[in-house]
Tab-separated table of C-alpha atoms in Angstrom:
chain	number	residue	atom	x	y	z
A	134	MET	CA	26.290	-25.739	13.811
A	135	LYS	CA	24.059	-26.899	16.260
A	136	ARG	CA	25.179	-24.470	19.053
A	137	HIS	CA	25.359	-21.304	16.337
A	138	ALA	CA	21.572	-21.813	15.572
A	139	ILE	CA	20.153	-21.728	19.246
A	140	ILE	CA	22.810	-18.063	19.402
A	141	TRP	CA	21.227	-16.901	16.330
A	142	ILE	CA	17.267	-17.451	17.626
A	143	VAL	CA	18.440	-16.209	20.962
A	144	MET	CA	19.920	-13.267	19.029
A	145	SER	CA	16.352	-12.081	17.663
A	146	PHE	CA	14.185	-12.450	20.782
A	147	VAL	CA	16.757	-10.221	22.263
A	148	LEU	CA	16.765	-7.728	19.525
A	149	SER	CA	13.091	-8.008	19.120
A	150	ALA	CA	12.892	-7.426	23.158
A	151	CYS	CA	14.790	-4.236	22.468
A	152	ALA	CA	13.103	-2.964	19.033
A	153	ALA	CA	9.904	-3.719	20.809
A	154	THR	CA	10.397	-1.662	23.594
A	155	ASP	CA	12.179	1.844	21.641
A	156	VAL	CA	8.515	3.451	20.829
A	157	VAL	CA	8.220	6.830	21.128
A	158	ARG	CA	6.201	9.015	22.970
A	159	THR	CA	5.209	11.860	20.658
A	160	TYR	CA	3.601	12.440	23.555
A	161	GLU	CA	6.380	13.899	25.356
A	162	ARG	CA	8.192	15.487	22.159
A	163	ASP	CA	5.295	18.083	22.550
A	164	ASP	CA	5.143	21.706	24.909
A	165	LEU	CA	5.080	20.448	28.872
A	166	VAL	CA	3.148	23.395	29.623
A	167	SER	CA	2.111	22.480	33.413
A	168	VAL	CA	3.442	19.610	35.569
A	169	GLN	CA	1.265	18.889	39.560
A	170	HIS	CA	2.743	16.721	41.348
A	171	ASN	CA	0.672	14.942	45.018
A	172	ASP	CA	3.205	13.547	46.949
A	173	ALA	CA	1.485	11.932	48.670
A	174	ASN	CA	0.297	9.119	46.707
A	175	SER	CA	2.813	9.494	44.390
A	176	TYR	CA	0.304	11.011	41.378
A	177	THR	CA	1.600	13.790	38.649
A	178	LEU	CA	-0.159	15.184	35.799
A	179	LEU	CA	1.731	16.255	33.293
A	180	THR	CA	0.276	19.048	31.043
A	181	TYR	CA	1.171	19.120	27.676
A	182	LEU	CA	0.434	21.198	24.064
A	183	ASP	CA	1.485	20.006	20.753
A	184	ALA	CA	1.551	22.184	17.650
A	185	LEU	CA	-1.694	21.974	16.252
A	186	GLY	CA	-3.275	22.542	19.191
A	187	GLN	CA	-4.358	19.367	21.525
A	188	THR	CA	-4.319	19.288	25.035
A	189	ARG	CA	-2.742	15.698	25.794
A	190	GLN	CA	-2.559	14.867	30.350
A	191	VAL	CA	-0.797	12.788	30.592
A	192	LEU	CA	-1.385	10.966	34.162
A	193	ARG	CA	2.107	9.297	35.914
A	194	ARG	CA	2.125	7.110	39.351
A	195	HIS	CA	5.574	6.743	40.477
A	196	GLY	CA	6.731	7.617	37.016
A	197	VAL	CA	4.169	4.765	35.122
A	198	CYS	CA	1.682	5.937	32.530
A	199	GLU	CA	-1.169	5.420	34.221
A	200	ILE	CA	-3.460	7.639	31.833
A	201	ILE	CA	-3.769	10.100	28.664
A	202	VAL	CA	-6.077	12.265	27.707
A	203	THR	CA	-6.243	13.788	24.613
A	204	TYR	CA	-8.461	16.961	24.071
A	205	SER	CA	-8.451	18.190	19.699
A	206	LEU	CA	-9.598	20.975	18.391
A	207	THR	CA	-12.452	19.458	16.462
A	208	GLY	CA	-14.056	18.500	19.484
A	209	GLU	CA	-13.072	14.170	20.138
A	210	ILE	CA	-11.679	13.333	23.530
A	211	LEU	CA	-9.603	10.329	22.831
A	212	LEU	CA	-8.415	8.824	25.680
A	213	LYS	CA	-5.841	5.608	26.140
A	214	GLU	CA	-5.887	4.169	30.049
A	215	ARG	CA	-2.786	1.391	30.939
A	216	GLY	CA	-3.217	-1.788	28.998
A	217	ARG	CA	-5.550	-0.653	27.031
A	218	GLY	CA	-6.324	0.702	23.448
A	219	GLU	CA	-6.953	4.119	22.695
A	220	ARG	CA	-10.977	4.968	22.685
A	221	VAL	CA	-12.790	8.214	21.845
A	222	ILE	CA	-14.962	8.719	24.818
A	223	GLY	CA	-17.674	11.527	25.167
A	224	ALA	CA	-17.595	14.563	27.172
A	225	VAL	CA	-19.862	13.457	30.641
A	226	GLU	CA	-17.199	10.300	30.346
A	227	ALA	CA	-13.966	13.184	30.527
A	228	SER	CA	-15.856	14.640	32.915
A	229	ARG	CA	-15.683	11.683	35.068
A	230	ILE	CA	-11.707	11.216	34.447
A	231	THR	CA	-11.636	14.493	35.116
A	232	ARG	CA	-12.827	14.280	38.270
A	233	HIS	CA	-10.454	10.677	39.445
A	234	ILE	CA	-7.922	12.968	37.741
A	235	ASN	CA	-8.199	15.960	41.001
A	236	ALA	CA	-8.999	13.409	43.622
A	237	ALA	CA	-5.872	11.734	42.624
A	238	LEU	CA	-3.902	15.088	42.615
A	239	GLY	CA	-5.725	16.568	46.031
A	240	ILE	CA	-7.448	19.304	44.029
A	241	PRO	CA	-11.198	19.954	45.370
A	242	ASP	CA	-14.094	19.436	42.268
A	243	GLU	CA	-14.993	22.886	43.613
A	244	PRO	CA	-12.733	25.985	44.281
A	245	GLU	CA	-13.824	27.157	48.037
A	246	PRO	CA	-15.618	30.181	48.570
A	247	VAL	CA	-13.773	33.255	49.311
A	248	GLN	CA	-14.080	34.345	52.861
A	249	ARG	CA	-14.957	37.451	52.783
A	250	GLU	CA	-14.259	40.008	56.517
A	251	ARG	CA	-18.114	40.274	58.912
A	252	LEU	CA	-17.847	43.120	60.638
A	253	THR	CA	-19.149	42.916	63.732
A	254	SER	CA	-20.155	45.721	66.786
A	255	ILE	CA	-17.375	46.879	68.613
């Protein structure tokens, strides 16, 4: 009898663990708009657009989700970091995070100026 009880307890833990990992990530059902990848450090930025017009930027490193930034139509910006809950952030913090993402991808903060040809004397 004790043996069967132990088996049922172990099975309940196994089944609950499987149920906990079977979470549907809603942003992956949205339309993927762009992918940017940095081979040097394995960061990838995936940009999604949902049916409501919200934009989600998902920063992954080695396939692990690091940051999700959601820009909603109401102007609210949501941040979800690995290991933390989702929270509302302001525009200043959003721009700081955007600079962090750009640095991780190797994108310069400001575009390089266009080089114009100089006229020289012959």
